[in-house]
Short mmCIF file of C-alpha atoms in Angstrom, two decimals:
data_model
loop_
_atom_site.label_atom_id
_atom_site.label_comp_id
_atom_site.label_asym_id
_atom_site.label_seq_id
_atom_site.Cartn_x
_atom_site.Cartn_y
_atom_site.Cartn_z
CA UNK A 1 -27.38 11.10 -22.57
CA UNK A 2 -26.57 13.45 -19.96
CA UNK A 3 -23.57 16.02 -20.55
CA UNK A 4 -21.21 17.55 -17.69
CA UNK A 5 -19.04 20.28 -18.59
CA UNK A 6 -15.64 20.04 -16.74
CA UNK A 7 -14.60 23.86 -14.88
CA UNK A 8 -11.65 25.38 -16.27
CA UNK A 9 -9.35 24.91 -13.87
CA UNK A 10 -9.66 21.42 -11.87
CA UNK A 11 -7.70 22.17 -8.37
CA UNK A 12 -7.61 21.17 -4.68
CA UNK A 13 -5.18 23.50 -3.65
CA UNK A 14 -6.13 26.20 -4.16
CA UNK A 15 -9.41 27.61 -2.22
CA UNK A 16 -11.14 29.87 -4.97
CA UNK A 17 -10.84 26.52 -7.13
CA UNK A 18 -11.80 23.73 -4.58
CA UNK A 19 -15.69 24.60 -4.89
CA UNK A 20 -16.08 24.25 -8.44
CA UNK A 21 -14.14 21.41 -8.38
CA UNK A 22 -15.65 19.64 -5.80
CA UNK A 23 -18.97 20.68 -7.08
CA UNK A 24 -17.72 18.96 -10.67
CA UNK A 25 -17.29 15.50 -8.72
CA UNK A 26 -21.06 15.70 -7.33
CA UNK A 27 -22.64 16.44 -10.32
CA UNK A 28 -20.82 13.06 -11.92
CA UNK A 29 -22.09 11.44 -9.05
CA UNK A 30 -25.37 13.09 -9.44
CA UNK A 31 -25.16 12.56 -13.00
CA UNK A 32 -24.79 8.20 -12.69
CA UNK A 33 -28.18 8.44 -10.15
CA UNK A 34 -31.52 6.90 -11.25
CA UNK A 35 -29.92 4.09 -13.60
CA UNK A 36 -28.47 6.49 -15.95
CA UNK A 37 -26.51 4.01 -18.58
CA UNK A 38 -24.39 6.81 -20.17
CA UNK A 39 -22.80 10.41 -19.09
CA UNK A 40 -20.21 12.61 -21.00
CA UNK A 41 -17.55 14.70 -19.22
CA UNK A 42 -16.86 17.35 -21.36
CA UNK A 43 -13.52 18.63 -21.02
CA UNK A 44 -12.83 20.93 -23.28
CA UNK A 45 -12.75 24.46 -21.61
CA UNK A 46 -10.76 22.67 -18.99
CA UNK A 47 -7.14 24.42 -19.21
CA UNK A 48 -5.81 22.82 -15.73
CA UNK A 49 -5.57 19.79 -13.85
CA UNK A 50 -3.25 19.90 -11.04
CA UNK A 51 -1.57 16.44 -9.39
CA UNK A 52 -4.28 15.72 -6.05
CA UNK A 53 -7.01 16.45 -8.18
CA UNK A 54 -6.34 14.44 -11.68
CA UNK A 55 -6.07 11.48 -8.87
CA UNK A 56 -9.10 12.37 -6.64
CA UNK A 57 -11.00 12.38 -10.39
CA UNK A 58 -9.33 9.35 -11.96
CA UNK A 59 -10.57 7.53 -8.28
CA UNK A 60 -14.13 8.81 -8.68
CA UNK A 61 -14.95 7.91 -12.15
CA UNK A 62 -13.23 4.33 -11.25
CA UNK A 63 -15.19 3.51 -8.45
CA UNK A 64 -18.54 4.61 -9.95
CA UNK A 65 -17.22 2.47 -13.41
CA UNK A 66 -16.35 -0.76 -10.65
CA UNK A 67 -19.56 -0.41 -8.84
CA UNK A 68 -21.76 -0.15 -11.50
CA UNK A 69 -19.91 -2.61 -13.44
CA UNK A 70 -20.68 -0.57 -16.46
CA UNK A 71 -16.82 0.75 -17.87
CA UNK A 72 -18.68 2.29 -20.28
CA UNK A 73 -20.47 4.88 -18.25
CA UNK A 74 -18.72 7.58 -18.95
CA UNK A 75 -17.58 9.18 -22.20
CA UNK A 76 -15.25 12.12 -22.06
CA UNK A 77 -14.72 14.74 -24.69
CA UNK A 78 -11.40 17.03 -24.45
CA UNK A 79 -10.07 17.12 -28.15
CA UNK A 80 -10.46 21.62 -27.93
CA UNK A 81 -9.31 21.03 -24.30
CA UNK A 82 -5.53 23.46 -24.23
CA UNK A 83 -4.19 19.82 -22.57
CA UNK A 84 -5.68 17.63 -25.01
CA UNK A 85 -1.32 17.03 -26.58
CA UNK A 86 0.05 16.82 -23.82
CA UNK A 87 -1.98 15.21 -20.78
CA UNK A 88 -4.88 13.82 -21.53
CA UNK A 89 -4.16 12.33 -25.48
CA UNK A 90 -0.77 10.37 -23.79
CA UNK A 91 -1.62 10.26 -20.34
CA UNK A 92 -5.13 10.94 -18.52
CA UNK A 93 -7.61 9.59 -20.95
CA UNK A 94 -6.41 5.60 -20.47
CA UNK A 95 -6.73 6.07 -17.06
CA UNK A 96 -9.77 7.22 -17.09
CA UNK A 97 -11.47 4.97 -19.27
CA UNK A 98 -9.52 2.14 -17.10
CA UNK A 99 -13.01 0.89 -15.44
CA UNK A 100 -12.39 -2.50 -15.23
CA UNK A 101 -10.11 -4.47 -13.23
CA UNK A 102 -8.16 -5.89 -16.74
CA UNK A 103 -7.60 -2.32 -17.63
CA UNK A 104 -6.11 -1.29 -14.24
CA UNK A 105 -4.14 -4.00 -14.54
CA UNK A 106 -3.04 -2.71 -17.91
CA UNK A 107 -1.96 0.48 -16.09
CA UNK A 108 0.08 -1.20 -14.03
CA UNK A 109 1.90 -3.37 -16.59
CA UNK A 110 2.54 0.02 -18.54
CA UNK A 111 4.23 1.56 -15.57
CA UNK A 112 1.58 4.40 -15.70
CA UNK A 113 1.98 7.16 -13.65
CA UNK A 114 -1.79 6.54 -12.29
CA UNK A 115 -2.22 3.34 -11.01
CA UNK A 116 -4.56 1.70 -8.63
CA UNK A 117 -4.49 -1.24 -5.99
CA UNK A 118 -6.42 -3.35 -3.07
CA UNK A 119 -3.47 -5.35 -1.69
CA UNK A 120 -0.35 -3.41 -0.47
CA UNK A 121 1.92 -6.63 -1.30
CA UNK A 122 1.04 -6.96 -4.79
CA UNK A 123 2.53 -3.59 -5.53
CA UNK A 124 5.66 -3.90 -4.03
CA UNK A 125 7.37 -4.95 -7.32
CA UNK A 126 5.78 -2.64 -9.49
CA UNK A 127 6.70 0.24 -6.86
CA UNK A 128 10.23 -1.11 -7.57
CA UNK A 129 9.81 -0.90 -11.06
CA UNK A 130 8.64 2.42 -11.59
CA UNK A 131 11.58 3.82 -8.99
CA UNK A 132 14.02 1.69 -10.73
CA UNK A 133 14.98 4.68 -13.51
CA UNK A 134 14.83 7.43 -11.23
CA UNK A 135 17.00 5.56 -8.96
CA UNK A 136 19.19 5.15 -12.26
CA UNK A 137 19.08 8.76 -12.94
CA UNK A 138 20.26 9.77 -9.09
CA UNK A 139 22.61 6.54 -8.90
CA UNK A 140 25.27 8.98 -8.08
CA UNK A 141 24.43 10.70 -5.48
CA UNK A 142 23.93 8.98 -2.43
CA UNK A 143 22.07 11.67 -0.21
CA UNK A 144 18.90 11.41 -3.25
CA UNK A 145 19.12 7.25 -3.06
CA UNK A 146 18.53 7.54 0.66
CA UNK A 147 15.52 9.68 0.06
CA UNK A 148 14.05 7.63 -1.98
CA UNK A 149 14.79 4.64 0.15
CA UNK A 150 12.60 6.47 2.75
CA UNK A 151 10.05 7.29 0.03
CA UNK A 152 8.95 3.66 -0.66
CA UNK A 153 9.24 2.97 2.95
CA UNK A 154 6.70 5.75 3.54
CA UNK A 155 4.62 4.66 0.74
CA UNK A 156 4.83 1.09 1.83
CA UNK A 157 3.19 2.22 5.24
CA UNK A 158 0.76 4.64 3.75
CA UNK A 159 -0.28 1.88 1.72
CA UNK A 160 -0.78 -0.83 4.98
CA UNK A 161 -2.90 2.28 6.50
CA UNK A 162 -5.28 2.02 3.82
CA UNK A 163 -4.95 -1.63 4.26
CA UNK A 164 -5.64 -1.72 7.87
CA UNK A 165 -7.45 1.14 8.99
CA UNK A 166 -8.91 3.12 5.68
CA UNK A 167 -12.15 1.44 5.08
CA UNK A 168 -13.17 -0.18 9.12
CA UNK A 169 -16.95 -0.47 8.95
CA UNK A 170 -17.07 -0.72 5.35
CA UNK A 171 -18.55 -4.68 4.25
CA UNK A 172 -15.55 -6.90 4.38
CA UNK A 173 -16.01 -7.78 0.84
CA UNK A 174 -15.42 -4.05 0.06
CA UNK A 175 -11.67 -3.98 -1.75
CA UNK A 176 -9.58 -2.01 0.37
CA UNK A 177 -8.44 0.23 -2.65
CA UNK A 178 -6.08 2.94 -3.24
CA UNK A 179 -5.34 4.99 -6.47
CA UNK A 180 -1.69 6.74 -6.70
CA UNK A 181 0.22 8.72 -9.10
CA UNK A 182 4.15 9.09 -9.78
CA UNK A 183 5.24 12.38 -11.39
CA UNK A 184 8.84 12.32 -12.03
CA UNK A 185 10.40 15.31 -13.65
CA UNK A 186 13.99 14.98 -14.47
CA UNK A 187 14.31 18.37 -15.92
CA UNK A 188 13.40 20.49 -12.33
CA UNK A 189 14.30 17.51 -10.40
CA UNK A 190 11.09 17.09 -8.50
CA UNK A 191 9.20 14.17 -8.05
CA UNK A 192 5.63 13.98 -6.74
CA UNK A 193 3.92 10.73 -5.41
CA UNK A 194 0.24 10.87 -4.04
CA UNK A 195 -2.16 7.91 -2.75
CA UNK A 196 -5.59 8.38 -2.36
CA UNK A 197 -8.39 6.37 -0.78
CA UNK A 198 -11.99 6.51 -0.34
CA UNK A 199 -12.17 5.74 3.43
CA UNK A 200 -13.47 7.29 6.62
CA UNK A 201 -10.07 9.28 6.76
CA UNK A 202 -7.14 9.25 9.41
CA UNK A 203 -9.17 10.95 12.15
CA UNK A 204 -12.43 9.24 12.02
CA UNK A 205 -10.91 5.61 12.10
CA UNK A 206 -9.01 6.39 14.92
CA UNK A 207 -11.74 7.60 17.24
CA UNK A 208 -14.40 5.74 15.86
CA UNK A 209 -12.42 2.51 15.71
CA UNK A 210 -10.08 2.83 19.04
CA UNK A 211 -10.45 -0.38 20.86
CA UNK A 212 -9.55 1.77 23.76
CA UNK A 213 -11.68 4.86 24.34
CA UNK A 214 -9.40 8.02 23.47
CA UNK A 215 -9.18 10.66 26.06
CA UNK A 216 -11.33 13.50 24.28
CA UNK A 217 -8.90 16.17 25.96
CA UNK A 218 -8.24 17.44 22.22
CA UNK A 219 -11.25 19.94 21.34
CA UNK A 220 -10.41 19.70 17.69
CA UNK A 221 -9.99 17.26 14.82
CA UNK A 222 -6.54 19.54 13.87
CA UNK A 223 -4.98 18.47 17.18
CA UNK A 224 -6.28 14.90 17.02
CA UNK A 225 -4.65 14.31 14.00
CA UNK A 226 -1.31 15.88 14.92
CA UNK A 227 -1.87 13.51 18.42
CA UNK A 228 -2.47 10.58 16.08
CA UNK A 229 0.50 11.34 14.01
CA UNK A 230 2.87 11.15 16.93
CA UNK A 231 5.28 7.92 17.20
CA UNK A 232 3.44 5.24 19.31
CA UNK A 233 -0.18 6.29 19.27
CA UNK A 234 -2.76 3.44 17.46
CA UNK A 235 -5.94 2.83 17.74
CA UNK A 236 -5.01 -0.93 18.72
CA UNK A 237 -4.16 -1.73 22.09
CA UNK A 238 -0.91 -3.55 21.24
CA UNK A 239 2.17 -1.45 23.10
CA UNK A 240 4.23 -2.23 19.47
CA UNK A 241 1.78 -0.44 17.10
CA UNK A 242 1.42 2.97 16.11
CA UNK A 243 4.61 3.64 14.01
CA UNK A 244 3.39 3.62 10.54
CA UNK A 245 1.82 7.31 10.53
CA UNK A 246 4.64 8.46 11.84
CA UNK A 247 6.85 7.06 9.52
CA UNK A 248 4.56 8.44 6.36
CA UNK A 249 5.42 11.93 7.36
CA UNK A 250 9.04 11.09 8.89
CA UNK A 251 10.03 12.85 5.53
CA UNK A 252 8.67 16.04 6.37
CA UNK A 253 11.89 17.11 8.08
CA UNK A 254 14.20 17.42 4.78
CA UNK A 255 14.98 20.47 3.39
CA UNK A 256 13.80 19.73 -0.09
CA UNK A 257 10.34 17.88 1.06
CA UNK A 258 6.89 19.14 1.15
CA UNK A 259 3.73 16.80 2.43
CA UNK A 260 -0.13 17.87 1.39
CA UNK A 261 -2.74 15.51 3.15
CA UNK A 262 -6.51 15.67 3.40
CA UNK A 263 -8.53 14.02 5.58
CA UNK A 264 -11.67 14.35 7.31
CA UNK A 265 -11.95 17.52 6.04
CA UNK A 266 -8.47 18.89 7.26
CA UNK A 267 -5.72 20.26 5.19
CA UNK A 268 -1.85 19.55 6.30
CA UNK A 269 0.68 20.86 4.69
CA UNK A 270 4.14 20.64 5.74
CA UNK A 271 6.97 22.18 3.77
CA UNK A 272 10.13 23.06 5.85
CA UNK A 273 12.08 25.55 3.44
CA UNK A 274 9.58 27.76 3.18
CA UNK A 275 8.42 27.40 7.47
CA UNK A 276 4.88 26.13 6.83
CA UNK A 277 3.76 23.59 9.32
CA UNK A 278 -0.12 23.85 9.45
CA UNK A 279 -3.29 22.26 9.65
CA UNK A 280 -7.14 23.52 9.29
CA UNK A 281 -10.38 22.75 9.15
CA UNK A 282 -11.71 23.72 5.97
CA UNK A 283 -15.12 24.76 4.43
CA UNK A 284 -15.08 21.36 2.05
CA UNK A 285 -15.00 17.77 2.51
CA UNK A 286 -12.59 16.12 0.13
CA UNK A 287 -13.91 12.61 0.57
CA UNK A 288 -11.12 10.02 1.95
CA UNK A 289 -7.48 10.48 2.64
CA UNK A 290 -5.24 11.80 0.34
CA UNK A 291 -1.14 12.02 0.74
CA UNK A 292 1.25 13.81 -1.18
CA UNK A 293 4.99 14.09 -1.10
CA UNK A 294 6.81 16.53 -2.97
CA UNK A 295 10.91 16.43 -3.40
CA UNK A 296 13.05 18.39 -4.65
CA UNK A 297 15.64 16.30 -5.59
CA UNK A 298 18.25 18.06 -5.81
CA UNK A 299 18.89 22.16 -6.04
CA UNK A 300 16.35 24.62 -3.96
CA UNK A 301 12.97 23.99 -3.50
CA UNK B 1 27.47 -19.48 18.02
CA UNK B 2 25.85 -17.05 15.89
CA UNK B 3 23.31 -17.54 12.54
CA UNK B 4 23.51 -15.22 9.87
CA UNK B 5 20.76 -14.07 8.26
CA UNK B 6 20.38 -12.38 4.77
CA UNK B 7 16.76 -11.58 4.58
CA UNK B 8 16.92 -11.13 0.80
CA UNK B 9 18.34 -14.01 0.15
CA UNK B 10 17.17 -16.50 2.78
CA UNK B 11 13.99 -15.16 3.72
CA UNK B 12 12.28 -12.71 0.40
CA UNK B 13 13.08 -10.11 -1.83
CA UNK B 14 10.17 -8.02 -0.41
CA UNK B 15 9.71 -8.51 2.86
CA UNK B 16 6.23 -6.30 4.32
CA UNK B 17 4.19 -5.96 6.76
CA UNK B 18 3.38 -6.79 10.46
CA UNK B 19 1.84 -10.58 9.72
CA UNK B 20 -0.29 -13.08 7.03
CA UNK B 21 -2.66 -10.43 6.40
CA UNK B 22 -0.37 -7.93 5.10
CA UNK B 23 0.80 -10.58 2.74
CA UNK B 24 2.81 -14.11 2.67
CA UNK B 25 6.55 -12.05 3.90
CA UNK B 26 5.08 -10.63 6.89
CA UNK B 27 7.64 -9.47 9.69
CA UNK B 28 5.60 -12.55 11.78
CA UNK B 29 6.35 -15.33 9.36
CA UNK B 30 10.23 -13.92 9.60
CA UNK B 31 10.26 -14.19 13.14
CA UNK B 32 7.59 -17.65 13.30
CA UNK B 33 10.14 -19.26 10.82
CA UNK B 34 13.73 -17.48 10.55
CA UNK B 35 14.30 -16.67 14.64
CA UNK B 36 11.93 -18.98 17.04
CA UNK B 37 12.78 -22.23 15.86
CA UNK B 38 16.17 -21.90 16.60
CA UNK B 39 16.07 -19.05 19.11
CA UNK B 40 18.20 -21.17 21.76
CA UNK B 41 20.67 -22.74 19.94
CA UNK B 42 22.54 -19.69 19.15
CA UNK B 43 23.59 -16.72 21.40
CA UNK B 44 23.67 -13.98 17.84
CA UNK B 45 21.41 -13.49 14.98
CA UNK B 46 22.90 -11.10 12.63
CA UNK B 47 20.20 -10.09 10.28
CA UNK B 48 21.25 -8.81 7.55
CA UNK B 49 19.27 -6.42 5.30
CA UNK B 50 22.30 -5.68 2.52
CA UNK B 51 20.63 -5.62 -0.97
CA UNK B 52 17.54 -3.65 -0.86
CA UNK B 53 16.89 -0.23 -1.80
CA UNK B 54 14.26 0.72 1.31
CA UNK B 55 13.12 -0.77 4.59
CA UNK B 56 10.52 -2.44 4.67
CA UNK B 57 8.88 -0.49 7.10
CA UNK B 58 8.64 -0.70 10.93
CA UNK B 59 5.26 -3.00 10.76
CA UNK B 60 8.11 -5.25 9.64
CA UNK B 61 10.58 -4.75 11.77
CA UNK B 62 8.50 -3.79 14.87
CA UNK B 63 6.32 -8.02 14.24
CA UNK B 64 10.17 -9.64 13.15
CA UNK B 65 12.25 -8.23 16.52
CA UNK B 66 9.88 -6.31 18.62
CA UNK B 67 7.43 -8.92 18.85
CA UNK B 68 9.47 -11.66 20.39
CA UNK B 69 9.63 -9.96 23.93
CA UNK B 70 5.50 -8.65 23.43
CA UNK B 71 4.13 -12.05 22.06
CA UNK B 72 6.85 -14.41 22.46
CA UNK B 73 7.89 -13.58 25.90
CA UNK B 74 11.53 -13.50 25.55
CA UNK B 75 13.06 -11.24 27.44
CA UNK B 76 13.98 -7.65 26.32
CA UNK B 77 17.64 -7.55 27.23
CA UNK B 78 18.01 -11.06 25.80
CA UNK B 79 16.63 -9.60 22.49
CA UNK B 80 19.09 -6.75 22.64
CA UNK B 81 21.85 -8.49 23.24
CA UNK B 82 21.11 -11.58 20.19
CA UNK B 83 19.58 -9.34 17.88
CA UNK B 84 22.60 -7.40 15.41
CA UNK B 85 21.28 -5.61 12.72
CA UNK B 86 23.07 -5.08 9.36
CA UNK B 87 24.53 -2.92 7.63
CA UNK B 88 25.81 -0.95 10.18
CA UNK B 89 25.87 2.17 8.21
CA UNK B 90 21.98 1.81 7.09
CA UNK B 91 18.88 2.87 8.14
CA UNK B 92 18.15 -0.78 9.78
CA UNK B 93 20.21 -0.66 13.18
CA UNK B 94 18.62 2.68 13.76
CA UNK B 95 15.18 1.81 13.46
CA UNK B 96 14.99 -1.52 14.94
CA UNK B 97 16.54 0.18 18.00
CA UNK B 98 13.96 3.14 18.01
CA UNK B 99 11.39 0.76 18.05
CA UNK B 100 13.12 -1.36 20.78
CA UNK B 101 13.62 1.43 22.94
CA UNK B 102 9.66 2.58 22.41
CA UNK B 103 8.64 -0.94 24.17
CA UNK B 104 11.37 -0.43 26.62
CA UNK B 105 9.73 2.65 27.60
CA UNK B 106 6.07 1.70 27.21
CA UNK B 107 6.40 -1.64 29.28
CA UNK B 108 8.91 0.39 32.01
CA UNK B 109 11.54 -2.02 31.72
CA UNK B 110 14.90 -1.21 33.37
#
């Protein structure tokens, strides 16, 4: 049985932690290659799993558990890990030993805050139900019930995205799946919802999928994904499409909102308090598309 | 004569996406089976989206309203003037006239 020993801190955001952690994902890949029947992940130096990352991990580990049709594949140790208490005990570790379909259905009937899905219409009810108690908590205050109302709309067309365009030249029988997480914190009033999928990301399904050529006039894949994000532009030909990408990041322009997406090897991060409207090309390929929104419900970000 | 239309009770509690593939309350089926059939007998169709907590998106909205004057061929100012949107202090009336004015635009329509 082959052992991997999870880094210490497991982070996307951060550049001097990206590598490792990115290098941690390959060597479970690695790790499942020539008919290996059983890997452990051994997390117990690991002091630090931040939000992208727990769900680019949790997606990993489920697809190679689905594909292989082995749920067993993987054992992970992280009784000495510092976050044994308090994430992974109650949280992480049924999600990541959720490699069948009955157990990600379990997830879902739980109203975990990782959760996974192939069809967006199917998840429209349990999106209601896990919003229903923070909409409780706000029901007050009718500036935070509008926010969310534009949350699940947001999520609702990030979630047709991956329908539609996420996985184009993938076999049809190929689920078009997502895996999200909900972090609501009542305490600091933030909340934090993420989707991730293992497509060909934003900017590769729109030029390699266009049914109209796109004028190359953009030299770089930053300014063809702030072109694609513009109201009106699809891929399709049809003069009503292209409003759904917009919509996603429509949010962007609160005050108490910040949006981190990864695609096609870009990083966008928009966060209007603090003036940060950027996107770059970076060293590392985080494979697929990955959203996140970040409120601040109410108070300062 | 006008019909009134409460989408959450008359047509589904979750109404999504642009048509059958999205799922079985697609902004198509709305329009294929809550506006064409009786498109002529009435000069209003107040639609009425009172009761849910978000919208359901503008792949909705943009197959339900849009898509009668880009696959129906009914005219754009005959849309306008049927179409009323409800609540009138909601997100709805807003975006179903972004998106209305986006194809007015595109297809250069005066």
């Amino acid at each position: 049985m082959r052992e991997i020993i999870a880094p210490r801190k497991i982070c996307l955001y951060r550049d001097e932690t990206m590598l490792s952690t990115l290098f941690f994902l390959q060597q479970i890949y690695e790790s499942t290659e020539n008919g290996t029947k059983y890997v452990t992940i051994n997390f117990n130096l690991t002091e630090e799993i931040t939000a992208a990352a727990s769900v680019v991990l949790f997606a990993h580990i489920n697809r190679i558990q689905l594909i292989s049709k082995n749920p067993a594949i993987f054992t992970f140790r992280c009784k000495n890990s510092p976050l044994y208490s308090t994430f992974f005990k109650p949280i992480y570790l049924k999600v990541l030993e959720a490699g069948t379909e009955e157990k990600l259905n379990f997830l879902e009937q739980s109203n975990s805050y990782y959760q996974s899905g192939t069809l967006p219409h199917l998840k429209l009810p349990v999106l209601d139900r896990i919003f229903e108690p923070i909409q409780h908590f706000y029901s007050t205050n009718q500036s935070v019930l509008s926010i969310l109302g534009e949350l699940k709309t947001a999520i609702n067309e990030a979630l047709l995205n991956v329908h539609h365009h996420a996985y184009l030249g993938f076999d049809v029988d190929v689920p078009t799946r997502w895996w999200q997480q909900i972090l609501f914190q009542p305490k600091d009033n933030s909340l934090q919802f993420i989707i991730y999928d293992l497509g060909i990301g934003i900017v590769n399904s729109f030029l390699e999928h266009s049914t109209h050529k796109p004028t190359m006039i953009f030299q770089n894949k930053s300014d063809i994904l702030r072109e694609i994000m513009k109201t009106g532009v699809s891929r399709l030909p049809e003069v009503e499409r292209g409003n759904g990408l917009s919509e996603m990041f429509k949010l962007s322009n609160y005050d108490n909102m910040a949006v981190w997406l990864s695609t096609n090897q870009l990083i966008l991060k928009k966060a209007k308090p603090y003036n940060i409207d950027e996107c770059e090309e970076c060293l590392y390929s985080i494979p697929g598309t990955l959203v996140e929104w970040h409120f601040q419900l109410e108070g300062k970000m | 004569m006008e019909k009134v239309i409460n989408v959450k009770n008359d047509f589904s509690q979750y109404p999504f996406g642009r048509s059958s593939n999205d799922g079985p309350n697609s902004g198509e089926r709305f329009r294929n089976e809550m506006l064409l059939p009786v498109w002529d007998q009435y000069n209003k169709f107040v639609i009425d989206f009172s009761g849910f907590q978000s919208s359901p998106g503008s792949s909705f909205l943009s197959s339900a309203f849009v898509e009668l004057i880009t696959r129906c061929d009914k005219p754009y100012q005959e849309v306008k003037q049927k179409i009323v949107i409800l609540p009138k202090d909601s997100v709805y009336p807003a975006a179903v006239e972004s998106l209305l004015e986006q194809i007015k635009v595109k297809l250069n329509i005066q």
